[in-house]
């Protein structure tokens, strides 16, 4: 992980209320605010959003958390019931207020689907940069849809360590989507994942997440994997639900 990913902001300019809110989130996450930097990965405030940029790529569109994007809203509109494989894997139906820990939230896209279906989702993120991106996404979601935003909780912690502090059976399900080498051909996804991999590095401790998740999940643990990937922690699931590009390995607690 890079030693420093600064937030680039000209501190000689008085920030707007929205910009100050973003700066507050960044400072709470322990990120440095700088007027300029030669760091390859940088955070910028663009249209009142916190955006992660790769300074070495002039064509980079940046990475942000946007729960109000067209993609998110499409999944929300078309993901009712069991139409979304993740919902089927988790055992979530429309309006079910089950509790879920997302221990590897990334940009929060799968967590958004679960919350939109009614789940109360706790996202646990150890990277201060990703934590700040998620917090900013939730800030903007709360301005437009406060009820939906209220279904999210965000914790800045190492997921395995966090789960080890939680009581057995304290959450109905745990969702895991650890980083895996990406083979998608889409240029946009490829660039986005390249920036994330440069930021986070390999998930060398991903196997430790499964036993920690199984210890706190009352009903099940779901692990999202590319179709060709081995089982997490070399542990065979109770069942698997396949989609076009991924499978969801389901570990049922009895």
Tab-separated table of N, CA, C and O in Angstrom, residues 54-61 191 194:
chain	number	residue	atom	x	y	z
A	54	UNK	N	-5.197	8.404	-10.434
A	54	UNK	CA	-3.860	7.932	-10.750
A	54	UNK	C	-3.174	9.038	-11.531
A	54	UNK	O	-3.473	9.265	-12.704
A	55	UNK	N	-2.251	9.758	-10.890
A	55	UNK	CA	-1.602	10.909	-11.513
A	55	UNK	C	-0.729	10.516	-12.698
A	55	UNK	O	-0.359	11.367	-13.511
A	56	UNK	N	-0.383	9.233	-12.803
A	56	UNK	CA	0.454	8.785	-13.915
A	56	UNK	C	-0.354	8.519	-15.176
A	56	UNK	O	0.216	8.277	-16.244
A	57	UNK	N	-1.667	8.571	-15.076
A	57	UNK	CA	-2.550	8.297	-16.213
A	57	UNK	C	-3.376	9.531	-16.521
A	57	UNK	O	-4.336	9.846	-15.820
A	58	UNK	N	-2.997	10.216	-17.591
A	58	UNK	CA	-3.675	11.462	-17.949
A	58	UNK	C	-5.131	11.236	-18.330
A	58	UNK	O	-5.951	12.161	-18.277
A	59	UNK	N	-5.483	10.013	-18.717
A	59	UNK	CA	-6.848	9.716	-19.139
A	59	UNK	C	-7.697	9.139	-18.006
A	59	UNK	O	-8.847	8.769	-18.220
A	60	UNK	N	-7.128	9.072	-16.827
A	60	UNK	CA	-7.856	8.494	-15.704
A	60	UNK	C	-9.108	9.297	-15.380
A	60	UNK	O	-9.059	10.523	-15.275
A	61	UNK	N	-10.223	8.596	-15.237
A	61	UNK	CA	-11.480	9.250	-14.856
A	61	UNK	C	-11.655	9.305	-13.344
A	61	UNK	O	-12.582	9.919	-12.839
A	191	UNK	N	-9.027	-0.325	-15.621
A	191	UNK	CA	-8.336	0.830	-15.023
A	191	UNK	C	-8.736	0.991	-13.565
A	191	UNK	O	-7.897	1.258	-12.707
A	194	UNK	N	-7.086	-1.648	-11.555
A	194	UNK	CA	-5.646	-1.418	-11.487
A	194	UNK	C	-5.322	-0.379	-10.415
A	194	UNK	O	-4.360	-0.529	-9.656
